mmCIF file of C-alpha atoms in Angstrom:
data_model
loop_
_atom_site.group_PDB
_atom_site.id
_atom_site.type_symbol
_atom_site.label_atom_id
_atom_site.label_comp_id
_atom_site.label_asym_id
_atom_site.label_seq_id
_atom_site.Cartn_x
_atom_site.Cartn_y
_atom_site.Cartn_z
ATOM 1 C CA UNK A 1 -19.979 -15.584 9.189
ATOM 2 C CA UNK A 2 -17.089 -17.639 8.560
ATOM 3 C CA UNK A 3 -16.425 -20.305 11.238
ATOM 4 C CA UNK A 4 -13.160 -21.614 9.764
ATOM 5 C CA UNK A 5 -9.925 -19.829 9.345
ATOM 6 C CA UNK A 6 -6.416 -20.673 8.062
ATOM 7 C CA UNK A 7 -3.128 -19.094 9.047
ATOM 8 C CA UNK A 8 0.081 -19.390 6.636
ATOM 9 C CA UNK A 9 3.767 -18.588 7.448
ATOM 10 C CA UNK A 10 5.593 -17.144 4.613
ATOM 11 C CA UNK A 11 9.107 -18.091 4.081
ATOM 12 C CA UNK A 12 9.321 -21.762 3.345
ATOM 13 C CA UNK A 13 5.503 -22.135 3.480
ATOM 14 C CA UNK A 14 3.730 -19.849 1.125
ATOM 15 C CA UNK A 15 6.915 -18.772 -0.669
ATOM 16 C CA UNK A 16 9.598 -21.297 -1.887
ATOM 17 C CA UNK A 17 13.061 -20.559 -0.468
ATOM 18 C CA UNK A 18 14.156 -21.978 -3.945
ATOM 19 C CA UNK A 19 12.234 -19.503 -6.063
ATOM 20 C CA UNK A 20 11.404 -16.734 -3.594
ATOM 21 C CA UNK A 21 7.554 -17.122 -5.214
ATOM 22 C CA UNK A 22 4.405 -18.827 -4.431
ATOM 23 C CA UNK A 23 3.793 -22.035 -6.139
ATOM 24 C CA UNK A 24 0.712 -22.103 -8.658
ATOM 25 C CA UNK A 25 -0.751 -24.989 -6.458
ATOM 26 C CA UNK A 26 -0.565 -22.856 -3.200
ATOM 27 C CA UNK A 27 -2.225 -19.856 -5.135
ATOM 28 C CA UNK A 28 -5.099 -22.386 -6.268
ATOM 29 C CA UNK A 29 -5.532 -23.804 -2.782
ATOM 30 C CA UNK A 30 -5.806 -20.260 -1.464
ATOM 31 C CA UNK A 31 -8.493 -19.261 -3.897
ATOM 32 C CA UNK A 32 -10.516 -22.526 -3.329
ATOM 33 C CA UNK A 33 -10.336 -21.732 0.559
ATOM 34 C CA UNK A 34 -11.786 -18.185 -0.218
ATOM 35 C CA UNK A 35 -14.545 -19.785 -2.360
ATOM 36 C CA UNK A 36 -15.590 -22.233 0.516
ATOM 37 C CA UNK A 37 -15.627 -19.335 3.248
ATOM 38 C CA UNK A 38 -12.490 -20.106 4.900
ATOM 39 C CA UNK A 39 -10.627 -16.888 6.057
ATOM 40 C CA UNK A 40 -7.127 -16.848 5.140
ATOM 41 C CA UNK A 41 -4.422 -14.818 7.127
ATOM 42 C CA UNK A 42 -0.909 -14.380 6.447
ATOM 43 C CA UNK A 43 1.101 -15.204 9.644
ATOM 44 C CA UNK A 44 4.584 -14.029 9.280
ATOM 45 C CA UNK A 45 7.697 -12.635 11.066
ATOM 46 C CA UNK A 46 7.909 -10.256 8.286
ATOM 47 C CA UNK A 47 6.409 -6.599 8.860
ATOM 48 C CA UNK A 48 3.535 -6.053 6.440
ATOM 49 C CA UNK A 49 5.758 -3.619 4.102
ATOM 50 C CA UNK A 50 8.225 -6.658 3.764
ATOM 51 C CA UNK A 51 5.521 -8.958 1.967
ATOM 52 C CA UNK A 52 5.580 -9.053 -1.777
ATOM 53 C CA UNK A 53 2.704 -7.276 -3.477
ATOM 54 C CA UNK A 54 1.014 -10.567 -4.299
ATOM 55 C CA UNK A 55 0.551 -11.495 -0.910
ATOM 56 C CA UNK A 56 -0.359 -7.826 0.245
ATOM 57 C CA UNK A 57 -2.736 -7.383 -2.516
ATOM 58 C CA UNK A 58 -3.561 -10.401 -4.406
ATOM 59 C CA UNK A 59 -3.037 -11.047 -8.262
ATOM 60 C CA UNK A 60 -4.830 -12.479 -10.922
ATOM 61 C CA UNK A 61 -7.631 -14.925 -9.806
ATOM 62 C CA UNK A 62 -6.329 -14.732 -6.408
ATOM 63 C CA UNK A 63 -8.087 -11.768 -4.614
ATOM 64 C CA UNK A 64 -5.547 -11.660 -1.597
ATOM 65 C CA UNK A 65 -5.867 -12.362 2.050
ATOM 66 C CA UNK A 66 -8.613 -11.379 4.719
ATOM 67 C CA UNK A 67 -5.842 -10.098 6.930
ATOM 68 C CA UNK A 68 -2.363 -10.206 8.317
ATOM 69 C CA UNK A 69 -0.598 -11.366 11.267
ATOM 70 C CA UNK A 70 2.899 -9.587 11.268
ATOM 71 C CA UNK A 71 5.973 -9.061 13.104
ATOM 72 C CA UNK A 72 5.355 -12.486 14.541
ATOM 73 C CA UNK A 73 1.983 -11.501 15.843
ATOM 74 C CA UNK A 74 2.840 -8.082 17.182
ATOM 75 C CA UNK A 75 0.753 -6.556 14.446
ATOM 76 C CA UNK A 76 -2.497 -8.073 13.353
ATOM 77 C CA UNK A 77 -4.777 -6.126 10.984
ATOM 78 C CA UNK A 78 -7.503 -6.445 8.443
ATOM 79 C CA UNK A 79 -9.274 -4.317 5.912
ATOM 80 C CA UNK A 80 -10.872 -2.465 8.919
ATOM 81 C CA UNK A 81 -7.554 -1.557 10.477
ATOM 82 C CA UNK A 82 -5.098 -2.756 13.147
ATOM 83 C CA UNK A 83 -6.730 -4.557 16.135
ATOM 84 C CA UNK A 84 -3.376 -5.728 17.729
ATOM 85 C CA UNK A 85 -0.098 -3.870 18.364
ATOM 86 C CA UNK A 86 2.370 -4.792 20.837
ATOM 87 C CA UNK A 87 6.081 -3.251 21.016
ATOM 88 C CA UNK A 88 9.073 -4.327 22.597
ATOM 89 C CA UNK A 89 9.967 -2.415 25.791
ATOM 90 C CA UNK A 90 12.179 0.480 24.848
ATOM 91 C CA UNK A 91 14.456 -0.385 27.710
ATOM 92 C CA UNK A 92 14.930 -3.751 26.393
ATOM 93 C CA UNK A 93 15.775 -2.495 22.902
ATOM 94 C CA UNK A 94 18.535 -0.122 24.372
ATOM 95 C CA UNK A 95 19.921 -2.851 26.443
ATOM 96 C CA UNK A 96 20.011 -5.283 23.278
ATOM 97 C CA UNK A 97 21.659 -2.578 21.315
ATOM 98 C CA UNK A 98 24.318 -1.410 23.813
ATOM 99 C CA UNK A 99 25.365 -5.201 23.954
ATOM 100 C CA UNK A 100 25.565 -5.820 20.481
ATOM 101 C CA UNK A 101 27.540 -2.906 19.849
ATOM 102 C CA UNK A 102 30.735 -4.739 21.089
ATOM 103 C CA UNK A 103 30.802 -6.556 17.756
ATOM 104 C CA UNK A 104 29.801 -10.101 19.249
ATOM 105 C CA UNK A 105 26.428 -10.129 17.304
ATOM 106 C CA UNK A 106 24.559 -8.181 14.727
ATOM 107 C CA UNK A 107 20.960 -7.034 15.101
ATOM 108 C CA UNK A 108 18.174 -5.926 12.768
ATOM 109 C CA UNK A 109 15.250 -3.697 14.015
ATOM 110 C CA UNK A 110 11.759 -4.091 12.916
ATOM 111 C CA UNK A 111 9.135 -1.391 13.019
ATOM 112 C CA UNK A 112 5.892 -0.754 11.395
ATOM 113 C CA UNK A 113 7.586 0.696 8.346
ATOM 114 C CA UNK A 114 11.262 -0.214 8.374
ATOM 115 C CA UNK A 115 13.786 -3.004 8.851
ATOM 116 C CA UNK A 116 17.134 -1.812 9.330
ATOM 117 C CA UNK A 117 20.519 -2.742 10.808
ATOM 118 C CA UNK A 118 23.232 -0.682 12.337
ATOM 119 C CA UNK A 119 25.914 -3.140 10.166
ATOM 120 C CA UNK A 120 25.699 -5.737 7.254
ATOM 121 C CA UNK A 121 27.632 -8.402 8.607
ATOM 122 C CA UNK A 122 27.911 -12.129 6.986
ATOM 123 C CA UNK A 123 24.830 -13.440 8.544
ATOM 124 C CA UNK A 124 22.691 -10.406 8.071
ATOM 125 C CA UNK A 125 23.488 -10.518 4.215
ATOM 126 C CA UNK A 126 22.693 -14.392 4.249
ATOM 127 C CA UNK A 127 19.439 -13.539 5.703
ATOM 128 C CA UNK A 128 18.660 -11.196 3.085
ATOM 129 C CA UNK A 129 19.517 -13.488 0.521
ATOM 130 C CA UNK A 130 17.369 -16.410 1.960
ATOM 131 C CA UNK A 131 14.230 -14.323 2.337
ATOM 132 C CA UNK A 132 14.951 -12.143 -0.651
ATOM 133 C CA UNK A 133 14.789 -8.849 1.272
ATOM 134 C CA UNK A 134 17.252 -5.955 1.967
ATOM 135 C CA UNK A 135 17.638 -4.374 5.488
ATOM 136 C CA UNK A 136 18.540 -0.549 5.259
ATOM 137 C CA UNK A 137 21.725 0.418 7.392
ATOM 138 C CA UNK A 138 21.050 3.056 9.921
ATOM 139 C CA UNK A 139 22.167 4.465 13.310
ATOM 140 C CA UNK A 140 20.842 2.571 16.287
ATOM 141 C CA UNK A 141 19.365 5.960 17.358
ATOM 142 C CA UNK A 142 16.662 5.534 14.957
ATOM 143 C CA UNK A 143 15.541 2.373 17.152
ATOM 144 C CA UNK A 144 15.051 4.913 20.116
ATOM 145 C CA UNK A 145 12.691 7.200 18.192
ATOM 146 C CA UNK A 146 10.087 4.783 17.257
ATOM 147 C CA UNK A 147 8.135 1.770 18.356
ATOM 148 C CA UNK A 148 10.243 -1.644 17.711
ATOM 149 C CA UNK A 149 7.688 -4.533 17.169
ATOM 150 C CA UNK A 150 10.560 -7.428 16.759
ATOM 151 C CA UNK A 151 14.361 -7.546 16.664
ATOM 152 C CA UNK A 152 16.489 -10.137 14.870
ATOM 153 C CA UNK A 153 19.646 -11.133 16.770
ATOM 154 C CA UNK A 154 22.534 -12.930 14.925
ATOM 155 C CA UNK A 155 23.576 -14.886 17.680
ATOM 156 C CA UNK A 156 24.322 -18.897 18.295
ATOM 157 C CA UNK A 157 21.426 -20.794 20.365
ATOM 158 C CA UNK A 158 23.952 -21.411 23.208
ATOM 159 C CA UNK A 159 24.643 -17.689 23.635
ATOM 160 C CA UNK A 160 21.062 -16.607 23.676
ATOM 161 C CA UNK A 161 21.091 -16.328 27.532
ATOM 162 C CA UNK A 162 23.355 -13.128 27.162
ATOM 163 C CA UNK A 163 20.362 -11.368 25.714
ATOM 164 C CA UNK A 164 17.894 -12.530 28.499
ATOM 165 C CA UNK A 165 20.375 -11.494 31.170
ATOM 166 C CA UNK A 166 20.000 -7.982 30.061
ATOM 167 C CA UNK A 167 16.664 -7.716 29.360
ATOM 168 C CA UNK A 168 13.068 -8.077 31.210
ATOM 169 C CA UNK A 169 10.044 -8.339 28.761
ATOM 170 C CA UNK A 170 11.548 -10.636 25.976
ATOM 171 C CA UNK A 171 11.394 -14.105 24.669
ATOM 172 C CA UNK A 172 13.437 -15.552 21.815
ATOM 173 C CA UNK A 173 12.131 -17.672 19.100
ATOM 174 C CA UNK A 174 14.030 -18.557 15.920
ATOM 175 C CA UNK A 175 13.643 -20.841 12.833
ATOM 176 C CA UNK A 176 17.287 -20.786 11.802
ATOM 177 C CA UNK A 177 20.402 -21.302 13.537
ATOM 178 C CA UNK A 178 21.814 -17.967 12.065
ATOM 179 C CA UNK A 179 19.380 -15.595 14.040
ATOM 180 C CA UNK A 180 16.812 -15.570 16.845
ATOM 181 C CA UNK A 181 13.674 -13.312 16.886
ATOM 182 C CA UNK A 182 13.376 -11.010 19.886
ATOM 183 C CA UNK A 183 9.739 -10.342 20.658
ATOM 184 C CA UNK A 184 7.760 -9.170 23.711
ATOM 185 C CA UNK A 185 7.406 -11.769 26.362
ATOM 186 C CA UNK A 186 3.555 -11.443 26.147
ATOM 187 C CA UNK A 187 3.859 -11.556 22.230
ATOM 188 C CA UNK A 188 4.267 -14.377 19.684
ATOM 189 C CA UNK A 189 2.498 -15.977 16.666
ATOM 190 C CA UNK A 190 0.106 -17.647 19.065
ATOM 191 C CA UNK A 191 -0.885 -14.641 20.862
ATOM 192 C CA UNK A 192 -1.639 -13.080 17.323
ATOM 193 C CA UNK A 193 -3.754 -16.370 16.366
ATOM 194 C CA UNK A 194 -5.952 -15.577 19.559
ATOM 195 C CA UNK A 195 -6.354 -12.097 18.991
ATOM 196 C CA UNK A 196 -7.511 -13.098 15.270
ATOM 197 C CA UNK A 197 -9.941 -15.483 16.655
ATOM 198 C CA UNK A 198 -11.573 -13.367 19.059
ATOM 199 C CA UNK A 199 -11.542 -10.515 16.515
ATOM 200 C CA UNK A 200 -13.757 -12.825 14.109
ATOM 201 C CA UNK A 201 -15.398 -14.748 16.874
ATOM 202 C CA UNK A 202 -14.171 -18.141 15.645
ATOM 203 C CA UNK A 203 -13.517 -21.160 17.839
ATOM 204 C CA UNK A 204 -9.815 -22.776 17.960
ATOM 205 C CA UNK A 205 -11.468 -25.854 16.833
ATOM 206 C CA UNK A 206 -12.309 -24.185 13.340
ATOM 207 C CA UNK A 207 -8.568 -22.918 13.055
ATOM 208 C CA UNK A 208 -5.598 -24.154 10.960
ATOM 209 C CA UNK A 209 -2.124 -22.975 10.619
ATOM 210 C CA UNK A 210 0.611 -24.121 8.335
ATOM 211 C CA UNK A 211 4.348 -23.237 9.068
ATOM 212 C CA UNK A 212 7.990 -24.729 8.892
ATOM 213 C CA UNK A 213 9.965 -23.276 11.438
ATOM 214 C CA UNK A 214 10.525 -23.205 15.246
ATOM 215 C CA UNK A 215 9.012 -19.707 15.456
ATOM 216 C CA UNK A 216 5.734 -21.457 14.184
ATOM 217 C CA UNK A 217 5.420 -24.030 17.023
ATOM 218 C CA UNK A 218 3.243 -21.586 19.161
ATOM 219 C CA UNK A 219 1.006 -20.907 16.410
ATOM 220 C CA UNK A 220 0.612 -24.754 15.428
ATOM 221 C CA UNK A 221 0.050 -25.248 18.987
ATOM 222 C CA UNK A 222 -2.878 -22.614 19.226
ATOM 223 C CA UNK A 223 -5.072 -23.981 16.634
ATOM 224 C CA UNK A 224 -7.235 -26.940 16.024
ATOM 225 C CA UNK A 225 -5.041 -28.298 13.610
ATOM 226 C CA UNK A 226 -1.549 -27.460 13.069
ATOM 227 C CA UNK A 227 0.126 -28.380 9.681
ATOM 228 C CA UNK A 228 3.974 -28.648 9.184
ATOM 229 C CA UNK A 229 5.468 -28.432 5.661
ATOM 230 C CA UNK A 230 7.639 -31.106 4.446
ATOM 231 C CA UNK A 231 10.466 -29.035 4.490
ATOM 232 C CA UNK A 232 9.899 -28.018 8.141
ATOM 233 C CA UNK A 233 12.344 -28.222 10.715
ATOM 234 C CA UNK A 234 12.079 -30.893 13.510
ATOM 235 C CA UNK A 235 10.585 -28.655 15.893
ATOM 236 C CA UNK A 236 7.413 -27.901 13.863
ATOM 237 C CA UNK A 237 6.991 -31.198 12.860
ATOM 238 C CA UNK A 238 7.197 -32.574 16.547
ATOM 239 C CA UNK A 239 3.931 -30.320 17.445
ATOM 240 C CA UNK A 240 2.250 -30.628 14.208
ATOM 241 C CA UNK A 241 -0.889 -32.693 13.626
ATOM 242 C CA UNK A 242 -0.318 -33.226 9.981
ATOM 243 C CA UNK A 243 2.644 -33.097 8.094
ATOM 244 C CA UNK A 244 2.257 -32.658 4.557
ATOM 245 C CA UNK A 245 4.711 -32.488 1.547
ATOM 246 C CA UNK A 246 7.109 -29.744 1.012
ATOM 247 C CA UNK A 247 6.301 -26.079 -0.158
ATOM 248 C CA UNK A 248 7.692 -27.039 -4.020
ATOM 249 C CA UNK A 249 5.760 -30.325 -3.962
ATOM 250 C CA UNK A 250 2.327 -28.758 -3.615
ATOM 251 C CA UNK A 251 2.328 -29.057 0.351
ATOM 252 C CA UNK A 252 -0.425 -26.577 1.224
ATOM 253 C CA UNK A 253 -2.725 -27.635 -1.604
ATOM 254 C CA UNK A 254 -2.337 -31.378 -0.738
ATOM 255 C CA UNK A 255 -2.972 -30.591 2.916
ATOM 256 C CA UNK A 256 -6.039 -28.669 2.089
ATOM 257 C CA UNK A 257 -7.392 -31.468 0.321
ATOM 258 C CA UNK A 258 -6.349 -34.104 2.974
ATOM 259 C CA UNK A 259 -8.363 -32.157 5.617
ATOM 260 C CA UNK A 260 -11.447 -31.414 3.434
ATOM 261 C CA UNK A 261 -11.000 -27.513 3.130
ATOM 262 C CA UNK A 262 -10.887 -27.864 -0.658
ATOM 263 C CA UNK A 263 -11.664 -30.319 -3.294
ATOM 264 C CA UNK A 264 -9.007 -31.769 -5.421
ATOM 265 C CA UNK A 265 -9.656 -29.454 -8.556
ATOM 266 C CA UNK A 266 -6.480 -30.022 -9.966
ATOM 267 C CA UNK A 267 -6.685 -33.802 -9.952
ATOM 268 C CA UNK A 268 -2.931 -34.457 -8.400
ATOM 269 C CA UNK A 269 -4.140 -36.345 -5.244
ATOM 270 C CA UNK A 270 -5.295 -39.492 -6.939
ATOM 271 C CA UNK A 271 -8.812 -39.224 -5.746
ATOM 272 C CA UNK A 272 -8.055 -40.447 -2.227
ATOM 273 C CA UNK A 273 -7.297 -38.103 0.594
ATOM 274 C CA UNK A 274 -5.523 -40.892 2.690
ATOM 275 C CA UNK A 275 -2.302 -40.439 0.682
ATOM 276 C CA UNK A 276 -1.933 -36.818 0.012
ATOM 277 C CA UNK A 277 0.309 -35.962 2.997
ATOM 278 C CA UNK A 278 3.239 -37.637 4.542
ATOM 279 C CA UNK A 279 1.683 -38.086 7.975
ATOM 280 C CA UNK A 280 -1.658 -37.520 10.095
ATOM 281 C CA UNK A 281 -1.196 -37.570 13.701
ATOM 282 C CA UNK A 282 -4.776 -37.202 14.419
ATOM 283 C CA UNK A 283 -6.396 -33.694 15.396
ATOM 284 C CA UNK A 284 -6.217 -32.422 18.818
#
């Protein structure tokens, strides 16, 4: 039974914002982690269907991930099925929808199999471009007919209180100034991590997490060692134990070598783990 596990955010961590693809060094790191009996999980704000096929199924000499923590931790699954599923309160979904309909901010609904918006405002279109995804356009009524696991509110940070004033069971996290993720009050990537650790019987001390955004903070705090990418925002870097290089500069690979999770099979770390990352603050 595996006693180590690594969680990876997607956008800005596994996938480059510049190329929208996974660097070859990252693919090598993931392959080597699997060889070394380290379980590997995607930990994303995306729904499973939004992940590129290479992440969902693997490709080439990379056999794929052991499991998925999706919708910011609200849905967790492996090849045996779903073992965590927590949806937003329908009353909160309706209240946010009604508030947004005055045109002051746009929203995106995320269900298990769809991501859709009532309208494509400028910020919604920019989010699609940045993440290389597409949101359907549909009536808000569709969100009342199925469980919604996460919403994106394209609202300024100083206006988030408006959403909290009309809801009872939500919290907001964000990795960009453009929008906030709305998730259940008892949800989040940290809760997904805890569910995965319990599912596999792995202690927190054997868990590692890699992320780059403010919505990764709870996940980085929930594991034994949190790693922030070099391109991460200040919130992720502030709580991380290790700050590695950017996603486009072999950040995941260098951190895995530095932490002794894999050998430097590519020979790019100079033979000395001390100089492979930007900063190591020491483990918790």
